[in-house]
Tab-separated table of C-alpha atoms in Angstrom:
chain	number	residue	atom	x	y	z
A	41	MET	CA	20.597	-4.681	48.409
A	42	MET	CA	23.088	-6.531	46.766
A	43	CYS	CA	20.876	-9.936	45.591
A	44	VAL	CA	18.104	-8.051	44.475
A	45	PHE	CA	20.155	-5.590	41.886
A	46	ARG	CA	22.246	-8.694	41.737
A	47	ARG	CA	19.048	-11.760	40.367
A	48	SER	CA	18.748	-7.467	37.996
A	49	PHE	CA	21.359	-7.648	36.427
A	50	LEU	CA	21.170	-11.905	35.757
A	51	VAL	CA	18.082	-10.758	34.009
A	52	ALA	CA	18.806	-8.009	32.018
A	53	ILE	CA	22.284	-9.791	30.597
A	54	MET	CA	19.930	-13.038	29.648
A	55	CYS	CA	17.649	-10.650	28.408
A	56	LEU	CA	20.169	-8.564	26.188
A	57	GLY	CA	21.072	-12.429	25.633
A	58	VAL	CA	18.710	-13.890	23.888
A	59	ALA	CA	18.054	-10.135	21.105
A	60	LEU	CA	21.855	-11.152	20.973
A	61	CYS	CA	20.763	-14.100	19.659
A	62	TRP	CA	18.133	-13.109	17.221
A	63	ALA	CA	20.501	-10.335	16.240
A	64	ASP	CA	22.459	-13.497	15.335
A	65	LYS	CA	19.735	-15.653	14.059
A	66	ARG	CA	18.323	-12.679	11.812
A	67	SER	CA	22.622	-12.844	10.400
A	68	GLU	CA	22.172	-15.728	10.015
A	69	ILE	CA	19.390	-15.599	7.569
A	70	ALA	CA	20.667	-12.621	5.931
A	71	GLU	CA	23.797	-14.481	5.482
A	72	LYS	CA	22.160	-17.802	4.336
A	73	ILE	CA	20.293	-15.614	2.044
A	74	ALA	CA	23.490	-13.671	0.568
A	75	LYS	CA	25.219	-16.981	-0.692
A	76	LEU	CA	22.632	-18.947	-2.481
A	77	PRO	CA	22.909	-20.926	-5.620
A	78	GLN	CA	19.561	-19.180	-6.819
A	79	PRO	CA	17.494	-16.739	-6.357
A	80	VAL	CA	14.346	-18.462	-4.066
A	81	GLN	CA	10.982	-16.890	-5.142
A	82	LEU	CA	8.452	-16.286	-1.971
A	83	THR	CA	4.452	-15.871	-2.651
A	84	PHE	CA	3.133	-13.523	-0.956
A	85	TRP	CA	-1.032	-12.602	-0.994
A	86	GLN	CA	-2.118	-9.946	0.341
A	87	THR	CA	-5.809	-8.227	0.604
A	88	HIS	CA	-4.749	-4.230	0.897
A	89	ASN	CA	-7.026	-1.333	-1.342
A	90	ALA	CA	-5.034	0.117	-4.310
A	91	GLU	CA	-3.554	3.248	-2.444
A	92	GLU	CA	-1.767	1.289	0.272
A	93	THR	CA	-1.033	-1.911	-2.165
A	94	ALA	CA	0.975	0.891	-3.658
A	95	THR	CA	2.416	1.731	-1.096
A	96	LEU	CA	3.289	-2.041	-0.418
A	97	LYS	CA	5.244	-2.300	-4.068
A	98	ASP	CA	7.377	0.536	-2.324
A	99	ILE	CA	8.450	-1.726	0.300
A	100	ILE	CA	8.644	-4.847	-1.217
A	101	ALA	CA	10.574	-3.052	-4.109
A	102	ASP	CA	12.850	-2.101	-1.552
A	103	PHE	CA	13.268	-5.143	0.626
A	104	GLU	CA	14.262	-7.297	-3.593
A	105	LYS	CA	16.393	-4.459	-4.041
A	106	ALA	CA	18.636	-4.999	-0.332
A	107	HIS	CA	18.241	-8.624	-0.784
A	108	PRO	CA	18.290	-9.792	-4.943
A	109	ASN	CA	18.143	-13.234	-4.173
A	110	VAL	CA	14.708	-12.836	-2.727
A	111	LYS	CA	11.990	-12.740	-5.186
A	112	ILE	CA	8.627	-11.848	-4.216
A	113	LYS	CA	5.795	-13.111	-5.995
A	114	MET	CA	3.215	-10.883	-4.618
A	115	ASP	CA	-1.059	-10.963	-5.608
A	116	THR	CA	-3.506	-8.744	-4.718
A	117	VAL	CA	-6.759	-10.840	-3.282
A	118	ALA	CA	-10.138	-9.460	-2.672
A	119	PHE	CA	-10.729	-9.314	1.338
A	120	ALA	CA	-13.904	-10.610	1.520
A	121	GLU	CA	-12.428	-13.626	-0.851
A	122	ALA	CA	-8.692	-14.372	1.039
A	123	GLN	CA	-10.403	-16.722	4.189
A	124	THR	CA	-11.867	-18.986	1.573
A	125	LYS	CA	-9.431	-18.838	-0.587
A	126	PHE	CA	-6.743	-19.397	1.632
A	127	LYS	CA	-7.932	-21.959	3.695
A	128	THR	CA	-8.484	-24.124	0.017
A	129	ALA	CA	-5.634	-23.801	-1.319
A	130	ALA	CA	-3.841	-24.550	2.121
A	131	LYS	CA	-6.216	-27.850	1.849
A	132	ALA	CA	-4.471	-28.890	-1.184
A	133	GLY	CA	-1.460	-28.013	-0.233
A	134	GLN	CA	-0.536	-24.731	-2.273
A	135	ALA	CA	-1.227	-22.316	-0.004
A	136	PRO	CA	0.783	-18.958	-0.480
A	137	ASP	CA	4.257	-19.240	0.918
A	138	CYS	CA	2.901	-15.817	3.411
A	139	PHE	CA	-0.657	-14.546	3.755
A	140	ARG	CA	-2.167	-11.552	5.232
A	141	CYS	CA	-4.244	-12.348	7.806
A	142	GLU	CA	-7.810	-10.741	9.560
A	143	VAL	CA	-7.234	-11.401	13.357
A	144	ALA	CA	-10.082	-13.065	13.004
A	145	TRP	CA	-8.666	-15.975	11.018
A	146	THR	CA	-5.877	-16.270	13.246
A	147	ALA	CA	-7.096	-18.737	15.514
A	148	GLU	CA	-9.146	-20.851	12.598
A	149	MET	CA	-5.564	-21.358	10.686
A	150	ALA	CA	-4.176	-22.176	13.201
A	151	ASP	CA	-5.838	-24.965	14.348
A	152	LEU	CA	-6.868	-26.367	11.350
A	153	GLY	CA	-2.772	-27.002	10.849
A	154	TYR	CA	-2.260	-24.121	7.452
A	155	LEU	CA	0.272	-21.934	9.363
A	156	THR	CA	3.796	-22.156	10.629
A	157	PRO	CA	4.325	-21.250	14.430
A	158	LEU	CA	6.621	-17.971	14.400
A	159	ASP	CA	7.771	-18.804	18.444
A	160	ASP	CA	11.159	-19.654	17.154
A	161	TYR	CA	11.826	-16.375	15.225
A	162	LEU	CA	10.738	-14.128	17.849
A	163	THR	CA	12.284	-13.576	21.613
A	164	ALA	CA	10.023	-12.273	24.403
A	165	ALA	CA	11.656	-8.525	23.197
A	166	ASP	CA	10.786	-8.784	20.504
A	167	LYS	CA	6.923	-9.240	21.084
A	168	ALA	CA	7.680	-6.886	24.117
A	169	SER	CA	7.694	-4.344	20.677
A	170	TYR	CA	4.379	-4.402	20.022
A	171	LEU	CA	1.712	-3.067	21.264
A	172	ASP	CA	-0.021	-5.461	23.573
A	173	MET	CA	-3.578	-5.961	22.257
A	174	PRO	CA	-2.132	-6.564	18.478
A	175	MET	CA	0.062	-9.187	19.669
A	176	ARG	CA	-2.170	-10.629	21.673
A	177	VAL	CA	-4.556	-11.636	18.505
A	178	ALA	CA	-1.944	-13.168	16.699
A	179	GLN	CA	-1.580	-15.650	19.608
A	180	TYR	CA	-3.396	-19.413	19.998
A	181	GLN	CA	-2.865	-21.845	22.696
A	182	ASP	CA	-0.495	-20.247	24.248
A	183	GLU	CA	1.494	-19.650	20.156
A	184	THR	CA	2.614	-16.923	18.535
A	185	TRP	CA	1.080	-17.370	14.399
A	186	GLY	CA	0.965	-13.540	13.050
A	187	LEU	CA	3.567	-10.216	12.745
A	188	PRO	CA	0.691	-7.611	13.350
A	189	GLN	CA	0.568	-5.624	10.443
A	190	VAL	CA	-1.692	-3.205	10.988
A	191	THR	CA	-4.387	-2.820	14.098
A	192	ASP	CA	-7.643	-0.410	14.376
A	193	CYS	CA	-10.680	-0.285	16.319
A	194	LEU	CA	-13.943	2.167	16.097
A	195	ALA	CA	-13.612	5.843	17.753
A	196	LEU	CA	-16.490	8.499	17.663
A	197	LEU	CA	-15.506	10.512	14.739
A	198	TYR	CA	-17.290	13.860	14.081
A	199	ASN	CA	-17.916	16.417	12.096
A	200	LYS	CA	-16.340	20.660	14.308
A	201	ARG	CA	-18.724	22.465	12.405
A	202	ILE	CA	-21.898	20.598	13.140
A	203	LEU	CA	-21.516	20.388	16.892
A	204	LYS	CA	-19.667	24.071	17.471
A	205	GLU	CA	-22.729	25.741	15.373
A	206	ALA	CA	-25.498	23.524	17.943
A	207	GLY	CA	-23.341	24.815	21.023
A	208	VAL	CA	-22.231	21.269	22.218
A	209	GLU	CA	-19.139	19.233	22.610
A	210	PRO	CA	-18.876	15.112	21.869
A	211	PRO	CA	-20.711	13.052	23.829
A	212	ARG	CA	-18.862	11.607	26.708
A	213	SER	CA	-21.356	8.786	27.525
A	214	MET	CA	-24.781	7.070	25.841
A	215	ASP	CA	-27.118	9.303	27.756
A	216	GLU	CA	-25.242	12.310	26.490
A	217	LEU	CA	-25.115	10.815	22.688
A	218	VAL	CA	-29.123	11.309	22.653
A	219	GLU	CA	-28.971	14.799	24.410
A	220	VAL	CA	-26.596	16.456	22.441
A	221	GLY	CA	-28.657	14.103	19.469
A	222	LYS	CA	-31.313	16.261	20.476
A	223	LYS	CA	-29.928	19.420	19.404
A	224	ILE	CA	-28.670	18.703	15.929
A	225	THR	CA	-30.398	16.892	14.170
A	226	ASN	CA	-32.761	19.111	11.776
A	227	PRO	CA	-35.295	16.767	9.538
A	228	GLU	CA	-36.363	19.448	8.161
A	229	LYS	CA	-32.655	19.890	6.748
A	230	LYS	CA	-31.962	16.298	6.214
A	231	VAL	CA	-29.349	16.519	9.128
A	232	TYR	CA	-29.282	14.171	11.305
A	233	ALA	CA	-26.949	13.978	14.473
A	234	PHE	CA	-25.644	10.205	14.416
A	235	ALA	CA	-25.497	6.606	11.917
A	236	TYR	CA	-24.881	2.595	12.048
A	237	PRO	CA	-24.692	0.829	8.572
A	238	ALA	CA	-28.023	-1.410	8.896
A	239	ASN	CA	-25.425	-4.156	7.135
A	240	ASP	CA	-22.509	-4.596	9.425
A	241	SER	CA	-23.570	-5.958	12.695
A	242	TYR	CA	-19.693	-5.121	14.038
A	243	PHE	CA	-21.024	-1.697	14.464
A	244	MET	CA	-23.255	-3.650	17.370
A	245	LEU	CA	-20.272	-4.347	19.029
A	246	PRO	CA	-20.021	-1.286	21.423
A	247	PHE	CA	-23.518	-0.623	22.534
A	248	ILE	CA	-23.752	-4.467	22.966
A	249	TRP	CA	-20.897	-3.990	25.525
A	250	ALA	CA	-21.164	-0.592	26.656
A	251	PHE	CA	-24.435	-2.192	28.510
A	252	GLY	CA	-22.229	-5.103	30.096
A	253	GLY	CA	-23.102	-7.514	27.193
A	254	GLY	CA	-21.075	-9.974	25.628
A	255	LEU	CA	-19.989	-12.542	22.515
A	256	ILE	CA	-18.375	-15.578	24.171
A	257	ASP	CA	-16.165	-15.842	26.939
A	258	GLU	CA	-13.091	-17.453	25.809
A	259	LYS	CA	-11.851	-19.498	29.106
A	260	THR	CA	-15.396	-21.352	29.981
A	261	GLY	CA	-17.066	-21.024	26.160
A	262	GLU	CA	-20.104	-19.647	27.368
A	263	ILE	CA	-22.138	-17.404	24.396
A	264	LEU	CA	-23.170	-13.974	26.457
A	265	ILE	CA	-24.588	-12.675	23.092
A	266	ALA	CA	-28.048	-13.033	24.201
A	267	ASN	CA	-27.994	-11.662	27.989
A	268	GLU	CA	-29.279	-9.332	29.418
A	269	GLY	CA	-26.778	-6.883	28.706
A	270	SER	CA	-26.469	-7.145	24.650
A	271	VAL	CA	-30.171	-7.047	24.316
A	272	ARG	CA	-29.928	-3.694	26.044
A	273	GLY	CA	-27.331	-2.651	23.962
A	274	LEU	CA	-29.343	-3.461	20.376
A	275	GLN	CA	-32.719	-2.533	21.833
A	276	PHE	CA	-30.833	1.024	22.655
A	277	MET	CA	-29.846	0.900	19.131
A	278	LEU	CA	-33.470	0.382	17.947
A	279	ASP	CA	-34.123	3.668	20.332
A	280	LEU	CA	-31.765	6.273	18.074
A	281	ARG	CA	-33.542	5.572	15.289
A	282	ASN	CA	-37.578	5.208	16.184
A	283	LYS	CA	-37.808	6.246	19.973
A	284	TYR	CA	-35.528	9.731	20.031
A	285	LYS	CA	-35.524	9.830	16.501
A	286	ILE	CA	-31.457	11.468	15.929
A	287	VAL	CA	-30.343	8.301	13.404
A	288	PRO	CA	-32.402	8.896	9.920
A	289	PRO	CA	-35.713	6.470	10.097
A	290	THR	CA	-34.786	4.748	5.840
A	291	PHE	CA	-32.275	2.111	5.477
A	292	ASP	CA	-30.573	0.339	2.815
A	293	ILE	CA	-28.664	-2.776	3.857
A	294	ALA	CA	-26.902	-3.222	0.752
A	295	ASN	CA	-25.886	-0.071	0.315
A	296	ASP	CA	-25.774	2.062	4.333
A	297	TYR	CA	-21.736	1.448	5.043
A	298	ASN	CA	-21.263	3.578	2.222
A	299	ASN	CA	-24.029	5.584	2.407
A	300	GLN	CA	-23.703	6.599	5.858
A	301	LEU	CA	-19.861	7.531	4.463
A	302	GLU	CA	-21.141	9.897	1.781
A	303	ASP	CA	-23.945	11.422	3.713
A	304	PHE	CA	-20.698	12.190	6.816
A	305	LYS	CA	-18.532	13.421	4.640
A	306	GLY	CA	-21.676	15.717	2.782
A	307	GLY	CA	-22.826	17.155	6.476
A	308	ARG	CA	-25.171	15.426	6.791
A	309	ILE	CA	-24.396	13.218	10.006
A	310	ALA	CA	-22.897	14.995	12.564
A	311	MET	CA	-21.762	11.644	13.928
A	312	ILE	CA	-19.955	8.143	13.535
A	313	PHE	CA	-18.532	5.127	14.919
A	314	MET	CA	-15.697	4.424	12.577
A	315	GLY	CA	-12.348	2.819	12.457
A	316	PRO	CA	-8.653	4.980	11.310
A	317	TRP	CA	-9.131	2.821	7.298
A	318	ALA	CA	-11.667	4.994	6.253
A	319	THR	CA	-10.103	8.220	7.183
A	320	ALA	CA	-8.524	9.357	3.988
A	321	ASN	CA	-11.869	8.473	2.290
A	322	ILE	CA	-13.726	11.244	4.302
A	323	LEU	CA	-11.037	13.730	4.213
A	324	THR	CA	-11.899	13.834	0.143
A	325	GLY	CA	-15.664	14.651	1.696
A	326	SER	CA	-17.168	18.009	1.183
A	327	GLU	CA	-17.011	18.765	5.188
A	328	PHE	CA	-13.371	18.170	4.645
A	329	LYS	CA	-11.410	17.752	1.601
A	330	ASN	CA	-10.373	21.831	2.248
A	331	ASN	CA	-10.484	21.922	6.131
A	332	PRO	CA	-9.172	18.643	7.291
A	333	SER	CA	-9.241	20.076	10.905
A	334	ASN	CA	-12.593	19.840	10.616
A	335	LEU	CA	-12.645	15.869	11.208
A	336	GLY	CA	-13.327	15.001	15.123
A	337	VAL	CA	-12.149	12.174	16.695
A	338	ALA	CA	-13.036	11.699	20.204
A	339	MET	CA	-13.614	8.126	22.490
A	340	LEU	CA	-16.449	6.545	22.156
A	341	PRO	CA	-18.872	7.012	24.764
A	342	SER	CA	-19.924	4.659	27.868
A	343	GLY	CA	-22.821	3.046	28.603
A	344	PRO	CA	-23.809	1.499	32.329
A	345	ALA	CA	-21.189	-0.911	31.562
A	346	GLY	CA	-17.838	1.090	30.757
A	347	SER	CA	-17.290	1.326	26.743
A	348	GLY	CA	-15.563	-1.344	24.799
A	349	SER	CA	-14.441	-1.053	20.934
A	350	PRO	CA	-13.518	-3.815	18.951
A	351	ILE	CA	-9.801	-4.241	18.279
A	352	GLY	CA	-9.505	-5.060	14.402
A	353	GLY	CA	-6.032	-5.392	12.288
A	354	HIS	CA	-4.258	-8.305	10.768
A	355	CYS	CA	-0.807	-9.612	10.684
A	356	TYR	CA	1.740	-11.698	8.233
A	357	VAL	CA	1.585	-15.112	9.128
A	358	VAL	CA	3.755	-17.621	7.495
A	359	SER	CA	2.081	-20.967	5.482
A	360	ALA	CA	2.443	-24.828	6.980
A	361	SER	CA	3.655	-25.154	4.025
A	362	CYS	CA	6.077	-23.384	3.554
A	363	LYS	CA	9.631	-24.643	2.309
A	364	ASN	CA	12.030	-22.086	3.302
A	365	PRO	CA	9.717	-20.277	6.498
A	366	ASP	CA	13.097	-18.738	7.997
A	367	ILE	CA	13.242	-16.981	4.259
A	368	ALA	CA	9.957	-15.859	4.508
A	369	PHE	CA	9.866	-15.126	8.127
A	370	TYR	CA	12.329	-13.080	7.513
A	371	PHE	CA	10.857	-11.261	4.808
A	372	LEU	CA	7.931	-10.795	6.656
A	373	ASP	CA	9.939	-8.778	9.684
A	374	TRP	CA	11.843	-6.658	7.326
A	375	ILE	CA	8.566	-5.464	6.041
A	376	ASN	CA	6.429	-5.043	8.918
A	377	SER	CA	9.657	-2.434	10.707
A	378	ALA	CA	8.348	0.231	12.793
A	379	LYS	CA	9.979	2.487	9.785
A	380	ASN	CA	7.701	0.843	6.498
A	381	GLN	CA	5.081	0.536	9.204
A	382	VAL	CA	5.154	4.455	9.529
A	383	ARG	CA	5.117	5.049	5.825
A	384	PHE	CA	1.623	2.796	5.255
A	385	THR	CA	0.654	5.889	8.754
A	386	VAL	CA	1.988	8.800	5.965
A	387	ARG	CA	0.610	7.352	3.383
A	388	ASN	CA	-2.851	5.619	4.246
A	389	ASN	CA	-3.670	6.297	7.512
A	390	LEU	CA	-3.214	3.033	9.249
A	391	LEU	CA	-2.431	2.448	12.961
A	392	PRO	CA	0.829	1.067	13.312
A	393	THR	CA	1.531	-2.185	15.469
A	394	HIS	CA	4.794	-1.228	16.623
A	395	ARG	CA	4.940	0.384	20.260
A	396	GLU	CA	8.177	2.930	18.567
A	397	ALA	CA	6.566	3.752	15.552
A	398	TYR	CA	4.382	5.963	17.806
A	399	GLU	CA	6.901	7.705	18.596
A	400	MET	CA	8.170	8.904	15.517
A	401	PRO	CA	7.564	12.466	14.146
A	402	GLU	CA	5.670	11.644	11.348
A	403	VAL	CA	3.256	9.399	13.222
A	404	LYS	CA	3.774	11.603	16.926
A	405	SER	CA	2.759	14.887	14.825
A	406	ASN	CA	-0.764	12.708	13.285
A	407	GLU	CA	-3.651	14.158	14.860
A	408	LEU	CA	-5.901	11.454	13.368
A	409	VAL	CA	-3.122	8.732	14.394
A	410	GLN	CA	-2.871	9.762	17.883
A	411	ALA	CA	-6.717	9.857	19.234
A	412	PHE	CA	-7.634	6.036	17.893
A	413	ARG	CA	-4.428	5.399	19.787
A	414	LYS	CA	-5.540	6.018	22.660
A	415	GLN	CA	-8.674	4.107	22.216
A	416	LEU	CA	-7.014	1.274	21.121
A	417	ASP	CA	-5.468	0.715	25.014
A	418	VAL	CA	-8.730	0.556	25.498
A	419	ALA	CA	-10.124	-1.457	22.813
A	420	ARG	CA	-11.543	-4.703	23.124
A	421	ALA	CA	-10.777	-8.316	21.993
A	422	ARG	CA	-13.295	-10.830	20.234
A	423	PRO	CA	-12.472	-13.591	20.970
A	424	VAL	CA	-9.825	-15.591	19.838
A	425	ILE	CA	-11.337	-19.276	19.154
A	426	PRO	CA	-11.521	-21.242	16.180
A	427	ALA	CA	-15.139	-20.577	15.340
A	428	GLY	CA	-13.647	-16.101	15.707
A	429	ALA	CA	-14.486	-15.917	12.331
A	430	GLY	CA	-17.833	-17.159	11.545
A	431	LEU	CA	-19.372	-15.335	14.473
A	432	PHE	CA	-20.507	-12.150	12.097
A	433	PRO	CA	-23.289	-13.966	9.523
A	434	PRO	CA	-25.701	-14.946	12.663
A	435	LEU	CA	-24.948	-12.282	14.137
A	436	THR	CA	-25.701	-9.716	10.346
A	437	GLN	CA	-28.617	-11.430	9.678
A	438	ALA	CA	-30.110	-10.862	13.505
A	439	TYR	CA	-28.736	-7.308	13.812
A	440	GLN	CA	-30.355	-6.504	10.791
A	441	ASP	CA	-34.164	-8.404	11.513
A	442	ALA	CA	-34.177	-6.341	14.687
A	443	LEU	CA	-33.749	-3.233	12.675
A	444	ARG	CA	-36.476	-4.166	10.243
A	445	GLY	CA	-38.722	-4.433	13.261
A	446	ALA	CA	-38.506	-9.430	12.432
A	447	LYS	CA	-37.847	-9.837	15.383
A	448	SER	CA	-37.821	-8.210	18.860
A	449	PRO	CA	-33.884	-7.580	19.986
A	450	LYS	CA	-33.810	-10.398	22.115
A	451	GLU	CA	-35.477	-12.876	19.863
A	452	ALA	CA	-32.287	-12.254	16.848
A	453	LEU	CA	-29.935	-12.988	20.045
A	454	ASP	CA	-31.859	-15.662	21.237
A	455	PHE	CA	-31.318	-17.102	17.512
A	456	VAL	CA	-27.184	-15.366	17.095
A	457	ALA	CA	-27.096	-18.145	20.523
A	458	ARG	CA	-28.303	-21.015	19.525
A	459	GLU	CA	-26.036	-20.766	15.420
A	460	TRP	CA	-23.038	-19.720	17.655
A	461	ALA	CA	-23.383	-22.840	20.160
A	462	LYS	CA	-23.593	-24.936	16.977
A	463	LEU	CA	-20.285	-23.354	15.982
A	464	THR	CA	-18.558	-23.936	19.158
A	465	LYS	CA	-20.220	-26.921	19.634
A	466	LYS	CA	-21.853	-25.919	23.087
């Protein structure tokens, strides 16, 4: 017993020592900043929308006020352009010091040598302060390349009024989705139970995983997208529209994501799979703006193989060409504190990555955020591989071919498997 106690005591002392070591390092960097002979400027590219950028500007203003020797030159880059723009700049040796990186891009950027590893600045306690999955997708080949900034996943969003009037509860399984959907759908009134966007294959993933499909096995490199489970998942999506008729019969590929949101906001769609990033917009809709509690969030329905919600989000990274990586890390670590993450939650309904943030009163009382947190606990990561960011264009092409009836689900996913084999050289 005494030996066990002594070992536990020694481990605790070692952990405390490591934490204090980084606390000292933080203090050293802060002291270095305070003694700079002239201010240092850090360039920072970020991809938030307008409302989120306003929050970020306030946080950065607070940082500059507390650290007058560090000036931040922030540029907002359109999300759709950010990956290519950063890679082009990094290749030319002109990358910004700091960058807000989508989690699917991180492994590729690290593999190309465009990022600074952060493990020298992070203790085990620092890493453990983040939720497991957001930290996992910030790592590649046993090194940490980013600070998890926000996270997200898909959950079932539903209109409580419509479900109550139909006398049903949120579906817990894919079979229940069909049963509930038939009770809600009323084509004459142009009300449908469910919808999914035809222009984004990201929303396929819960169906693929629910029926036993997969993407790519990270350990073996095996491509799973065309296996029997994946084909069944895509077929089920098609059946929701063509066989069970609980999804609107027509779609507009170019605008389907926005159309789906507008129909949900207006009470023409009862349920969608959606992430927390859309909730602020949804709450402006006629069904919710005067009654926000009408918006419900539930776990994704499960299929024969269980359920799976894709984890997304962003992390802060330091470029390999940054001349002051310690100061850049200090800046990102400061603006990414649990307290500052909560500011994004309160103002923008974004999900924090710090465990501590979920215990703060402003987050603990946010029913939408707490509901997404439950789904996040069982979310699944997309493959953390250099080719990860390139997986979706061929998947979306095949998805749309299947929706149009140009290819069967099997033919469509066989095409994806061949394209992914080229990307991963398998």
